Coordinates of C-alpha atoms and ligand atoms in Angstrom, one line a residue:
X1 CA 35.0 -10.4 -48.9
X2 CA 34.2 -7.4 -46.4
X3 CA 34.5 -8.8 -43.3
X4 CA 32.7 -7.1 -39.7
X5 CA 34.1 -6.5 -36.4
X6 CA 31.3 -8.0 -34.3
X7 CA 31.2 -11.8 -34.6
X8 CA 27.4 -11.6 -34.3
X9 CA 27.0 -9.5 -37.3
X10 CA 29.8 -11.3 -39.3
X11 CA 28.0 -14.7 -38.3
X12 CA 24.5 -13.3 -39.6
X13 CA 26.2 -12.4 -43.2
X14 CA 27.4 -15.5 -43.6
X15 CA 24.5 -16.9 -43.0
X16 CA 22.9 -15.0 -45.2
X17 CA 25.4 -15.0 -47.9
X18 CA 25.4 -18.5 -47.8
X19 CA 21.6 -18.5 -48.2
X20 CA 21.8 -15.9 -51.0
X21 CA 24.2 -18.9 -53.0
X22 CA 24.1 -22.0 -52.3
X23 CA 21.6 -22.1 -49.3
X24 CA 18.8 -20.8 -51.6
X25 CA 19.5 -23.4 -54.5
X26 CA 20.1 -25.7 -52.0
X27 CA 16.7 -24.8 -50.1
X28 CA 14.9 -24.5 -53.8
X29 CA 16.0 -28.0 -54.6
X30 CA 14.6 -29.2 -51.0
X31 CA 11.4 -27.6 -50.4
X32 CA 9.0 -26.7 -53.2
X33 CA 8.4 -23.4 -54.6
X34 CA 4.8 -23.6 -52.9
X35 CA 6.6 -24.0 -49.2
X36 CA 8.5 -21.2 -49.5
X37 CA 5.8 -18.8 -50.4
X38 CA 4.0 -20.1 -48.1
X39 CA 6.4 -19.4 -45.6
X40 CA 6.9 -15.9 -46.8
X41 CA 3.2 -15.2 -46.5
X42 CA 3.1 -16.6 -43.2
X43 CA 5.8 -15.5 -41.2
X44 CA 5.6 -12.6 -38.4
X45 CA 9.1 -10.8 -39.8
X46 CA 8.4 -8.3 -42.5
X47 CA 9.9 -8.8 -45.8
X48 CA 9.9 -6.9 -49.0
X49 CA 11.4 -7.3 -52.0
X50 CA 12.7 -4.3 -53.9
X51 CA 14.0 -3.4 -57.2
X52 CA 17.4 -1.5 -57.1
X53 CA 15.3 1.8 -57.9
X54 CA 13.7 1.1 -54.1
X55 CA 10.5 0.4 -56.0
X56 CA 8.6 -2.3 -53.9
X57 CA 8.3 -5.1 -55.8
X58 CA 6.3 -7.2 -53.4
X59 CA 5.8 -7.7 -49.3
X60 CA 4.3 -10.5 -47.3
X61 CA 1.3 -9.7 -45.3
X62 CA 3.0 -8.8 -41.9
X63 CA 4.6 -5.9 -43.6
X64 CA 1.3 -4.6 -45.2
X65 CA -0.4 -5.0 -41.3
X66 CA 2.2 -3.2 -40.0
X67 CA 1.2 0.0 -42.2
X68 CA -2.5 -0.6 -42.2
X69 CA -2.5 -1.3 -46.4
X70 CA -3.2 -4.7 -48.1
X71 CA 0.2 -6.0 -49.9
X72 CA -1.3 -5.1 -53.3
X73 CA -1.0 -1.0 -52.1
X74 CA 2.7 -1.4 -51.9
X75 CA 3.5 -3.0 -55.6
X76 CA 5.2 -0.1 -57.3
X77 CA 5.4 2.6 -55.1
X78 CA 8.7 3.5 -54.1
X79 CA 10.0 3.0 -50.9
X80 CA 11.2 6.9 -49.8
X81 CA 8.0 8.1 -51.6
X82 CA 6.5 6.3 -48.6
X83 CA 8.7 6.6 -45.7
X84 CA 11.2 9.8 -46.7
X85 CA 14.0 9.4 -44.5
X86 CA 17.9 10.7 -46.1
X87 CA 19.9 8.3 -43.6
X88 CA 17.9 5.3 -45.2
X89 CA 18.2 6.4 -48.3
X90 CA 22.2 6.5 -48.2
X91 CA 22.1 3.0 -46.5
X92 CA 19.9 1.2 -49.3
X93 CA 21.9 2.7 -51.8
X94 CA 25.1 1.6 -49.5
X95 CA 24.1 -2.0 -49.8
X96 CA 23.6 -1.7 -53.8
X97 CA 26.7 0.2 -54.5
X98 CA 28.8 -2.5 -52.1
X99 CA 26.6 -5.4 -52.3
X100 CA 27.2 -5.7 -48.9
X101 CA 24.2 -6.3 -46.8
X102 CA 23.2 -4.0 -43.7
X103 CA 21.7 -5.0 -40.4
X104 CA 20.8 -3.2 -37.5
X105 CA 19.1 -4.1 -33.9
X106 CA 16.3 -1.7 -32.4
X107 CA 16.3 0.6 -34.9
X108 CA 14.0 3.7 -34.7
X109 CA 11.3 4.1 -37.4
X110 CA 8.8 6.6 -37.1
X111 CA 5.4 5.5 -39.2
X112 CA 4.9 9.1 -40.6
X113 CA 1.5 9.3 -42.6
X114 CA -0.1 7.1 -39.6
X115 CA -2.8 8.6 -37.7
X116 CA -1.1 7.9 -34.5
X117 CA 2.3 8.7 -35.8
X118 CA 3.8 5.4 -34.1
X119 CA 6.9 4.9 -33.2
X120 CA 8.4 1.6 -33.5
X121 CA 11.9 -0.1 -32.8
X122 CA 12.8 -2.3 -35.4
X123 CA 15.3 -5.1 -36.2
X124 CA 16.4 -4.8 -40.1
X125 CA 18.3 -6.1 -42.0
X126 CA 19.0 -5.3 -45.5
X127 CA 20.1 -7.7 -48.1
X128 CA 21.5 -7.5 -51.6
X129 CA 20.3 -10.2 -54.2
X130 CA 22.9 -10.9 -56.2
X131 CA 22.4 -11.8 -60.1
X132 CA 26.2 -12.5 -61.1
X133 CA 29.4 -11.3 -59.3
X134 CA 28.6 -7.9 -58.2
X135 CA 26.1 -6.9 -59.7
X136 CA 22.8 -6.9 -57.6
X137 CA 19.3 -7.3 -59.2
X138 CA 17.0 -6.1 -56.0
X139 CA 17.1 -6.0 -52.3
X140 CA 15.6 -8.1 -49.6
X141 CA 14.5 -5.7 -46.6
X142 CA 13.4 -8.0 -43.0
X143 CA 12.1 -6.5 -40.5
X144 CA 11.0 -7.6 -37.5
X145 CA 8.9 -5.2 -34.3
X146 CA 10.9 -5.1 -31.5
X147 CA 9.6 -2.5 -30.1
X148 CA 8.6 -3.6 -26.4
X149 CA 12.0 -5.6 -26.0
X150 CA 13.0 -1.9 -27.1
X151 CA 11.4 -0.4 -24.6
X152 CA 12.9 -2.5 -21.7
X153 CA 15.9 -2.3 -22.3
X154 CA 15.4 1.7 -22.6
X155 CA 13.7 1.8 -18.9
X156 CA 16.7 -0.7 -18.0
X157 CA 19.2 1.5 -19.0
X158 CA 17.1 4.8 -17.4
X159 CA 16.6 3.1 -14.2
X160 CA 20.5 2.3 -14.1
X161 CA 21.3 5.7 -14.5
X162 CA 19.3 6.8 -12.3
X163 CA 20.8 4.6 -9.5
X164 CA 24.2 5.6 -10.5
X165 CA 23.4 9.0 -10.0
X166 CA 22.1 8.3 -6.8
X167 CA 25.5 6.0 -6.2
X168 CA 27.4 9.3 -7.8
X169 CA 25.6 12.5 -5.9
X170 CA 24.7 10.7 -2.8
X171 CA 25.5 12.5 0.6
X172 CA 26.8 9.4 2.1
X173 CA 30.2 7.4 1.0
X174 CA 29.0 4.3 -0.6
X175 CA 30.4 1.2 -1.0
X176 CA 29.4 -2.2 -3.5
X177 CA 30.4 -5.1 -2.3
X178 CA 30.1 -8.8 -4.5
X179 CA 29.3 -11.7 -2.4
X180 CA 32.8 -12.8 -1.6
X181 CA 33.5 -9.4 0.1
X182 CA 35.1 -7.4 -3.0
X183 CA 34.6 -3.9 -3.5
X184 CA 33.3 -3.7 -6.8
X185 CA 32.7 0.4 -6.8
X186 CA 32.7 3.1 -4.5
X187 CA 31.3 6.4 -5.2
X188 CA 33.7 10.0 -4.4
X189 CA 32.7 10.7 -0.6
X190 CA 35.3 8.0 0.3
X191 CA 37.6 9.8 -1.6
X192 CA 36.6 13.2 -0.2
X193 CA 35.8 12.6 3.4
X194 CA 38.9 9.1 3.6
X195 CA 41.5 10.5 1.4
X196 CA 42.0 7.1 -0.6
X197 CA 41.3 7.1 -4.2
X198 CA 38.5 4.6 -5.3
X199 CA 41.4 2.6 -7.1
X200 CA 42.5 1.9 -3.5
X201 CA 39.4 0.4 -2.9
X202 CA 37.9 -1.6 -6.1
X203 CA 38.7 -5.1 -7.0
X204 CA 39.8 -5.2 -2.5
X205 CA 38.6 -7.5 0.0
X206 CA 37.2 -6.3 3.0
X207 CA 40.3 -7.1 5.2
X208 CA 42.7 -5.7 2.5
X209 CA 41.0 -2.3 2.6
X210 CA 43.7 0.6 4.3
X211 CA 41.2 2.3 6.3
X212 CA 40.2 -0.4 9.1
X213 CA 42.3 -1.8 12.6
X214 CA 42.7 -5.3 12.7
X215 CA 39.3 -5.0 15.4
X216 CA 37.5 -3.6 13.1
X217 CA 38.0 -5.5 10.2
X218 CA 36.5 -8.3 12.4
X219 CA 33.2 -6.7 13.7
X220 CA 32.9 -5.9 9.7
X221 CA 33.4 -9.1 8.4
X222 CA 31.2 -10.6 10.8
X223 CA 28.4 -7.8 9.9
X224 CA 29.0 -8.8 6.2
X225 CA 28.7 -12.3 6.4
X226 CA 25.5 -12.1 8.5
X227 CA 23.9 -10.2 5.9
X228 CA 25.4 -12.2 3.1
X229 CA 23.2 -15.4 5.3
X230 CA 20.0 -13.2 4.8
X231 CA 19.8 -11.5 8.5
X232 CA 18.7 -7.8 9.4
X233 CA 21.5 -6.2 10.7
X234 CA 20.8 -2.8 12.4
X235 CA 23.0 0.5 11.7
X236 CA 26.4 0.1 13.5
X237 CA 29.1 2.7 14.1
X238 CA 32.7 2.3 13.7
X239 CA 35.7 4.0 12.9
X240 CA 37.7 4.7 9.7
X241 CA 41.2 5.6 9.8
X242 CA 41.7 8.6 7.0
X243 CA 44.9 8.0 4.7
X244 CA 46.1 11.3 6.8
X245 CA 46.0 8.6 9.8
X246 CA 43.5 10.4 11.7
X247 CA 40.1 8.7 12.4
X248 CA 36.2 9.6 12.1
X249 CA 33.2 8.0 13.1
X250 CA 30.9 6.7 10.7
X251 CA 27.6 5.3 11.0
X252 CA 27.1 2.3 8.6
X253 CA 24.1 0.8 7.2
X254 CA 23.9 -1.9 4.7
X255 CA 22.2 -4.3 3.5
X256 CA 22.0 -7.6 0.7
X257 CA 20.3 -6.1 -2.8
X258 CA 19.9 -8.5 -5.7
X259 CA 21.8 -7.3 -9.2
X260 CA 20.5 -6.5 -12.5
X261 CA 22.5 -9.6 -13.1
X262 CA 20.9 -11.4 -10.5
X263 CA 24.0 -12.1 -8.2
X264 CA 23.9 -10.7 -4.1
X265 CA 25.2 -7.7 -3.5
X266 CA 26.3 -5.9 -0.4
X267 CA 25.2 -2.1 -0.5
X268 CA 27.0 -0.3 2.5
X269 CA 26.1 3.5 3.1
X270 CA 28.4 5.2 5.8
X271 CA 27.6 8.5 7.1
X272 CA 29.7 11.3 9.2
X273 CA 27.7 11.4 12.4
X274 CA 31.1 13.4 14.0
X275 CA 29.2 16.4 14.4
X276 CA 26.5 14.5 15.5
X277 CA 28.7 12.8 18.1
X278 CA 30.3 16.0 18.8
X279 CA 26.5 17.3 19.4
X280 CA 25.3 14.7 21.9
X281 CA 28.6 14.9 24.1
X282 CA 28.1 18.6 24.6
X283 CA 24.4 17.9 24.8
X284 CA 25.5 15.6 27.6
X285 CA 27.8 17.7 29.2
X286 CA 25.8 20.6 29.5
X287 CA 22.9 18.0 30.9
X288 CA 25.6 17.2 33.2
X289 CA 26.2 20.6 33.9
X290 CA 22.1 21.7 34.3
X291 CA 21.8 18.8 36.8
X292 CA 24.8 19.9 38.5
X293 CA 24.2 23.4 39.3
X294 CA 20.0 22.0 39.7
X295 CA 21.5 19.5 43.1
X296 CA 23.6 22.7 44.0
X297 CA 20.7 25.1 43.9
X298 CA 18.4 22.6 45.9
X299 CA 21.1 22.1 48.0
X300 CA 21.6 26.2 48.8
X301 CA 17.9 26.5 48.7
X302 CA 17.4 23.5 51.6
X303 CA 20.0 25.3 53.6
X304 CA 18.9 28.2 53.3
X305 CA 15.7 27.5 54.5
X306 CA 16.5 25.6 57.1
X307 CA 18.8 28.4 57.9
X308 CA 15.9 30.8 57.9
X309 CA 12.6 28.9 59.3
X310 CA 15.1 28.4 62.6
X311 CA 15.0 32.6 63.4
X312 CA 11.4 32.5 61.8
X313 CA 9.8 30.0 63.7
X314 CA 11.4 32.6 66.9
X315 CA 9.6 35.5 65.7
X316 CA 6.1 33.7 65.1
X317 CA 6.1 31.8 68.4
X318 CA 7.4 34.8 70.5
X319 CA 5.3 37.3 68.5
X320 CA 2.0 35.2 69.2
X321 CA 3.0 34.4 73.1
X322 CA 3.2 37.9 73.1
X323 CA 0.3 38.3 71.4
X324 CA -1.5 35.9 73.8
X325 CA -0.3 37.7 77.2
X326 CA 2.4 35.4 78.1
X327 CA 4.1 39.0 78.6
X328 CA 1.6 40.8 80.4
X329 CA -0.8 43.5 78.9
X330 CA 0.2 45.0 75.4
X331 CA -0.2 48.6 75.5
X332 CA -1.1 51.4 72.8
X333 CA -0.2 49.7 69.3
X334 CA 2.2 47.0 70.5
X335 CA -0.6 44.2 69.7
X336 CA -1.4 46.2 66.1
X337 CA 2.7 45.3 65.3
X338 CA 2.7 42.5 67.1
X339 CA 0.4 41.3 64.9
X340 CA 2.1 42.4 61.7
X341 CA 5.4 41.0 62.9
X342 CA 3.5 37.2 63.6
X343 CA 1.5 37.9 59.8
X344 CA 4.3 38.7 58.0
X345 CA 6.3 35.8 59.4
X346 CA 3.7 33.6 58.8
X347 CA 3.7 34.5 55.3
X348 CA 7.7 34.3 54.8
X349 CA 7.6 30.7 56.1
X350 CA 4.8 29.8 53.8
X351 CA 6.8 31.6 50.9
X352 CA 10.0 29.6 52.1
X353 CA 8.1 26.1 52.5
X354 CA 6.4 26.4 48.9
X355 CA 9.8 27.6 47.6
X356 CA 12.1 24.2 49.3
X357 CA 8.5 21.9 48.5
X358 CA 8.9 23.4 44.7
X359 CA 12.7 22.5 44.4
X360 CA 12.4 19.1 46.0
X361 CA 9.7 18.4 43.1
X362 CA 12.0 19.4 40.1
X363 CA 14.9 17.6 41.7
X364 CA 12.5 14.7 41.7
X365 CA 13.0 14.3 45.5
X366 CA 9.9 14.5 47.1
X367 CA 8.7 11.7 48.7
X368 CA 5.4 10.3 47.9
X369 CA 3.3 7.9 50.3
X370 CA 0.6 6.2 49.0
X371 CA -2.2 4.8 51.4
X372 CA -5.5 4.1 51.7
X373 CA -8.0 6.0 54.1
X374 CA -11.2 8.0 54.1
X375 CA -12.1 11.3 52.2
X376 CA -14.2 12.4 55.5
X377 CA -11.1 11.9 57.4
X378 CA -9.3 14.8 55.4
X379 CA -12.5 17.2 55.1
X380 CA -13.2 16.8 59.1
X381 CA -9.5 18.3 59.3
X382 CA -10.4 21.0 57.3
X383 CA -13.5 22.0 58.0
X384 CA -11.8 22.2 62.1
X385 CA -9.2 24.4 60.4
X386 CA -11.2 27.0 57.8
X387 CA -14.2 27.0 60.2
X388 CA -13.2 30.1 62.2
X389 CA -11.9 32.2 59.1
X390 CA -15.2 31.7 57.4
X391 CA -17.3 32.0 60.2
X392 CA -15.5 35.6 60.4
X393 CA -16.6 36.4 57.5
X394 CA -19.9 34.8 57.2
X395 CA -19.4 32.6 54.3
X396 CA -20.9 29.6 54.6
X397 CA -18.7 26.3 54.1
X398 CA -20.0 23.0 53.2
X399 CA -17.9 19.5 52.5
X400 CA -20.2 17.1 50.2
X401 CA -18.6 13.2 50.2
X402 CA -20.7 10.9 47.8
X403 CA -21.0 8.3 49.1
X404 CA -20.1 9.5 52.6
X405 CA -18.0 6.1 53.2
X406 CA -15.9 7.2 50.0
X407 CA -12.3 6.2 50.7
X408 CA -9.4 6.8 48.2
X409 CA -5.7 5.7 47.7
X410 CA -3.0 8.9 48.0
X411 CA -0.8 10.4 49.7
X412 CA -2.5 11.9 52.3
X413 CA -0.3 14.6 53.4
X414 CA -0.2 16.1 49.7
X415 CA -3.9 15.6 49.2
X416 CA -4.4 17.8 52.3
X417 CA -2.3 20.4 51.0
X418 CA -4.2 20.5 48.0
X419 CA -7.1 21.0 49.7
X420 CA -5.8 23.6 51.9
X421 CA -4.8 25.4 49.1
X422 CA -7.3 25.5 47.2
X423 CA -9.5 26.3 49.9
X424 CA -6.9 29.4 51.7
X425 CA -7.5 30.9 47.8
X426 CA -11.6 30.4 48.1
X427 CA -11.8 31.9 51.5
X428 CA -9.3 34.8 50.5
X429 CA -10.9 35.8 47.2
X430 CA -14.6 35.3 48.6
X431 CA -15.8 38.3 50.3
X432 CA -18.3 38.2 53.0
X433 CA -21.6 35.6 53.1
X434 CA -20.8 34.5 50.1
X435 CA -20.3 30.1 50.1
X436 CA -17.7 27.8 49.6
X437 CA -18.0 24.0 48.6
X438 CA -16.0 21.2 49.0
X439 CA -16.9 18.2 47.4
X440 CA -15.5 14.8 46.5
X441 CA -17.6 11.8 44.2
X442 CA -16.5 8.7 43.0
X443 CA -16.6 8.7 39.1
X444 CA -15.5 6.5 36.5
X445 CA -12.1 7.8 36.2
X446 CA -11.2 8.1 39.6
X447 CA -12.2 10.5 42.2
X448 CA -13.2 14.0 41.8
X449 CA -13.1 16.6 43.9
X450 CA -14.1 19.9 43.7
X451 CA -14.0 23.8 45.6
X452 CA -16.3 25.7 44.8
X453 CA -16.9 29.4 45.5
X454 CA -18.8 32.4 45.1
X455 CA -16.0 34.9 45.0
X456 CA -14.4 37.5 42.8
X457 CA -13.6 35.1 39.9
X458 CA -10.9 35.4 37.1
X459 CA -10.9 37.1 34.2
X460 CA -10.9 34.6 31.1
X461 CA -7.5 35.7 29.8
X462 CA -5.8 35.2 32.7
X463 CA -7.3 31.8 33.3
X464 CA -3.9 30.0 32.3
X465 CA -1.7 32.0 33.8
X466 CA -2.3 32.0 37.5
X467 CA -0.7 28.0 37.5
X468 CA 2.8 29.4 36.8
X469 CA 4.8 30.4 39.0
X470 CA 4.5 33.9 41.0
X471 CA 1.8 34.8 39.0
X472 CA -1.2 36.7 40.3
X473 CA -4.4 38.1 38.9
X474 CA -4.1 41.2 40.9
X475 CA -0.2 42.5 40.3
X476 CA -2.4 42.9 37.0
X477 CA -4.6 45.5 38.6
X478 CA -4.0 46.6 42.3
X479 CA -2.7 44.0 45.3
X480 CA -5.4 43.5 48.1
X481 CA -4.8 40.2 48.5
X482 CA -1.7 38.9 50.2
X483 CA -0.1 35.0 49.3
X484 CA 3.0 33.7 47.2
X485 CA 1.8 33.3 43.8
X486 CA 3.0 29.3 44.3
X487 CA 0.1 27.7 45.8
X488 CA -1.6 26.6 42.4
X489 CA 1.8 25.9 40.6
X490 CA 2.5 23.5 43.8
X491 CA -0.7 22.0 43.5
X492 CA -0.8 21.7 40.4
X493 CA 2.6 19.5 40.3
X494 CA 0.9 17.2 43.4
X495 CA -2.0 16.9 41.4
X496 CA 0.4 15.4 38.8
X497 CA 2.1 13.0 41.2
X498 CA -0.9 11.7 41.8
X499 CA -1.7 10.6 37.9
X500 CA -4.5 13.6 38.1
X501 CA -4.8 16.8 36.3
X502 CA -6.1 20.5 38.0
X503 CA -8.9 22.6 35.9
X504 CA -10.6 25.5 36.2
X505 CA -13.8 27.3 35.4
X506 CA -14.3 31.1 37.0
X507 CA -16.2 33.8 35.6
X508 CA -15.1 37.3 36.6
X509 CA -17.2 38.4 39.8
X510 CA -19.4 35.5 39.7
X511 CA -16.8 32.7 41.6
X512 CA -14.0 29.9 40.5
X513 CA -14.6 25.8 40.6
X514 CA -11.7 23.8 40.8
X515 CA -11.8 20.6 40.2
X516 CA -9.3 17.2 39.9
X517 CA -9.6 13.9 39.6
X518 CA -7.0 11.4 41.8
X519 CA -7.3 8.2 39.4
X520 CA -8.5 5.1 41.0
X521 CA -5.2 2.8 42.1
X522 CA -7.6 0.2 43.4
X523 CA -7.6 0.8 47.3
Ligands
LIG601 P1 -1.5 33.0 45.9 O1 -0.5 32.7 47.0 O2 -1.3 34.4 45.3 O3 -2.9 32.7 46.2 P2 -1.8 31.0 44.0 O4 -0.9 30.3 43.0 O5 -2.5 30.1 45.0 O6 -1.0 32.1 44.7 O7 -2.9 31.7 43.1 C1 -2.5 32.5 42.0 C2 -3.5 33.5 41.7 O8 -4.7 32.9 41.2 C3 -4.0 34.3 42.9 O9 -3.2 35.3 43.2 C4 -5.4 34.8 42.4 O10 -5.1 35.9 41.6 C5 -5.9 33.7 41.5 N1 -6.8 32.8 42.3 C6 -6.5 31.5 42.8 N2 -7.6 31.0 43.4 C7 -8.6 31.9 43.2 C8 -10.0 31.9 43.6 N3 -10.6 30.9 44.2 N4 -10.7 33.0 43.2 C9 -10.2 34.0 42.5 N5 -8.8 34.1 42.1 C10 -8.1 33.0 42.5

């Protein structure tokens, strides 16, 4: 007797053989002829019976459903009349010429003439009825639709291949681990970027594997077995010594997946962050470096100034005596130069006290006092400091405080500047009996104060630049006006100091507002 490689099959012709012989007498003798057809009729597996000519001799009623006919279509017709197909045809005629029966597991039939041409996966098998040694009298086709166990397995076997392809083309070395700690594959980064083949690496433990020192190996171990209890544990680095002996840093992740065959698995993915480590520390050197040269040049510019307001504050103070007749009575132009020498010194300290106020900011060493106290107290300074300028040229100035007890929490010293800044720029670009406002209210965000004038105004596009540095709406045209091109930068950055933030509104010839708002500390 033909006998079959795979036990399963072997055990199934047996089976079958044994029913074909003595099973079937035997089953005859037990259960009436009535039972039998009965169960023929009734069963969910297809069967026909066919003549050796693969003329249908009969099928049950689940094979007739399956085509959409009633069993009595069938009687007669032959079998490749109704479903052509050469491979069958050489297998049924196989089975007679051998009488050896055929079986097959998910096997594709296509239901030609249907109208939706279905596809099916079947399991078959093929049987031959034997008359007398030999010789066979007909064949017994079962088939039963397996078509969605079919399917599963198909989308099983897809969805595995598309993880090993992930596994295999993956930028990062991976690593399986079982639950004891074995490697049970790795994919070829480890090869390409440790030197070790994978054989070095599957069927190891952990602490076997080449490319770990003893410290490691423990700070692994204990990552592993945390995960292995169920815990989140977050991306680590560590290093891995190549088979060359020289090391990299990799960053590992990992974490506990459950198997197709349901067992734990420990799915490590290591990255090459050396670049990226070689990328911070020059990122961090050259910070180093940047904050460096920043102390030195707030440390040349502090000198420096210091070294030059000393002489300065000589020239102002001796010009102006002068100017004052401590010296007796200027003649011819002396007070015309005297006076340029005390304006021009005036405006070379202000230029040097922006510049050192400017550095100290961006060094982040400039102090900051907060305290409480009134907003009159501030715009009674400046109204006894702008008064004269704008009574010589007949603007008028005004200083609104709503309500007129309003007091406020900031530094008062920067606030002032602020305000003297702002309003040095009103009275300079406001030409004669025009008005300047200075007001201050209590809102809901805070205080807001605003100056107000009825001057030369900015042009739109240039609305954003005149807060950088150096920057001023007339080196656009012609220069009438004389200042730093600092003032609103400076402000601007004590504005910020303060929590607040500076805007503008101007229209060309028709005057600027500037306004801010000191948040509310709760004074
Ligand atoms: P500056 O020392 O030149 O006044 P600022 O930073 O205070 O420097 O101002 C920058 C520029 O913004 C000024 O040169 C001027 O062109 C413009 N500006 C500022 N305030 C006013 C204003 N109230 N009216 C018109 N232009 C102004």
């Amino acid at each position: 007797m033909y006998s079959y490689s795979d036990p399963n099959i072997q055990q199934k012709v047996n089976l079958e053989e044994n029913y074909n012989n003595e099973g079937r007498k035997c089953l005859e003798s037990f259960l009436p002829a009535e039972i039998l057809e009965s169960v023929f009729e009734h069963t969910h597996m297809m069967v026909a019976y066919l003549d050796t000519d693969f003329n249908l001799m009969r099928v049950n009623r689940a094979y007739a459903e399956a085509d959409d006919h009633l069993p009595s279509f069938f009687v007669g017709r032959n079998y490749f009349d109704l479903y052509p197909n050469e491979s069958n045809r050489i297998i049924f005629e196989n089975v007679v010429k051998n009488c050896k029966p055929y079986f097959a597991t998910e096997k594709l039939f296509e239901y030609a003439d249907s109208p939706e041409n279905r596809t099916r996966y079947l399991d078959c098998s093929l049987i031959p009825l034997e008359e007398n040694a030999g010789n066979v009298s007909g064949l017994f086709l079962t088939m039963q639709d397996v078509t969605e166990r079919a399917k599963i397995n198909q989308s099983l076997i897809e969805s595995e291949q598309k993880f090993r392809n992930i596994f295999k083309l993956s930028p990062e070395a991976v690593v399986l681990l079982d639950k004891t700690g074995m490697v049970v594959d790795v994919n070829h980064r480890v090869h390409d970027w440790l030197g070790y083949e994978s054989s070095e690496f599957n069927g190891k433990r952990l602490l076997e594997l080449p490319c770990f020192d003893d410290k490691t190996k423990t700070l692994i171990l204990e990552m592993f077995c945390r995960r292995m209890k169920g815990e989140k544990v977050g991306s680590y680095e560590i290093s891995f010594i190549r088979r060359d002996g020289s090391t990299f840093v990799g960053l590992v992740s990992a974490s506990a997946i459950q198997g197709s065959d349901d067992m734990l698995y420990d799915l490590v993915l290591i990255s090459d962050v050396t670049l990226l480590k070689e990328q911070q520390n020059a990122l961090l050197e050259a910070k180093m470096a940047a904050e460096a040269a920043n102390r030195s040049k707030s440390e040349f510019l502090a000198n420096v100034s210091h070294e030059l307001r000393t002489p300065l504050n000589s020239i102002i103070g001796f010009s102006d005596a002068m100017l004052e007749g401590y010296t007796g009575d200027l003649k011819g132009k002396q007070a015309k130069y005297l006076n340029n020498i005390s304006t021009s010194g005036k405006n070379l300290l202000n230029l040097i006290n922006n510049v050192l106020d400017l550095s100290k900011i961006e060094a982040g060493k400039m102090d900051f006092h907060s305290e409480s106290f009134p907003v009159a107290d501030i715009f009674r300074i400046l109204e006894n400091m702008f008064l004269p300028m704008t009574s010589s040229k007949n603007i008028s100035l005004q200083f609104n405080c709503t309500p007129s007890s309003l007091a406020i929490h900031a530094d008062f010293s920067k606030l002032e500047e602020i305000l003297i800044n702002l309003l040095s720029n009103a009275v300079k670009f406001t030409p004669e009996n025009g008005a300047i406002e200075v007001s201050a209210r209590s809102t809901e965000s805070g205080i807001q104060f605003s100056v107000k004038d009825t001057g030369i105004g900015i042009p739109v596009d240039k609305l954003d630049l005149i807060f950088e540095p150096f920057k001023q709406v007339e080196c656009f045209h012609k220069r009438e006006h004389s200042g730093t091109g600092l003032g609103l930068c400076l402000v601007r950055k004590f504005i910020k100091m303060h929590d607040g933030e500076l805007s503008v509104k101007s229209k060309e010839g028709e005057g600027s507002e500037f306004c801010f708002v000191i948040p509310d500390l709760g004074c």
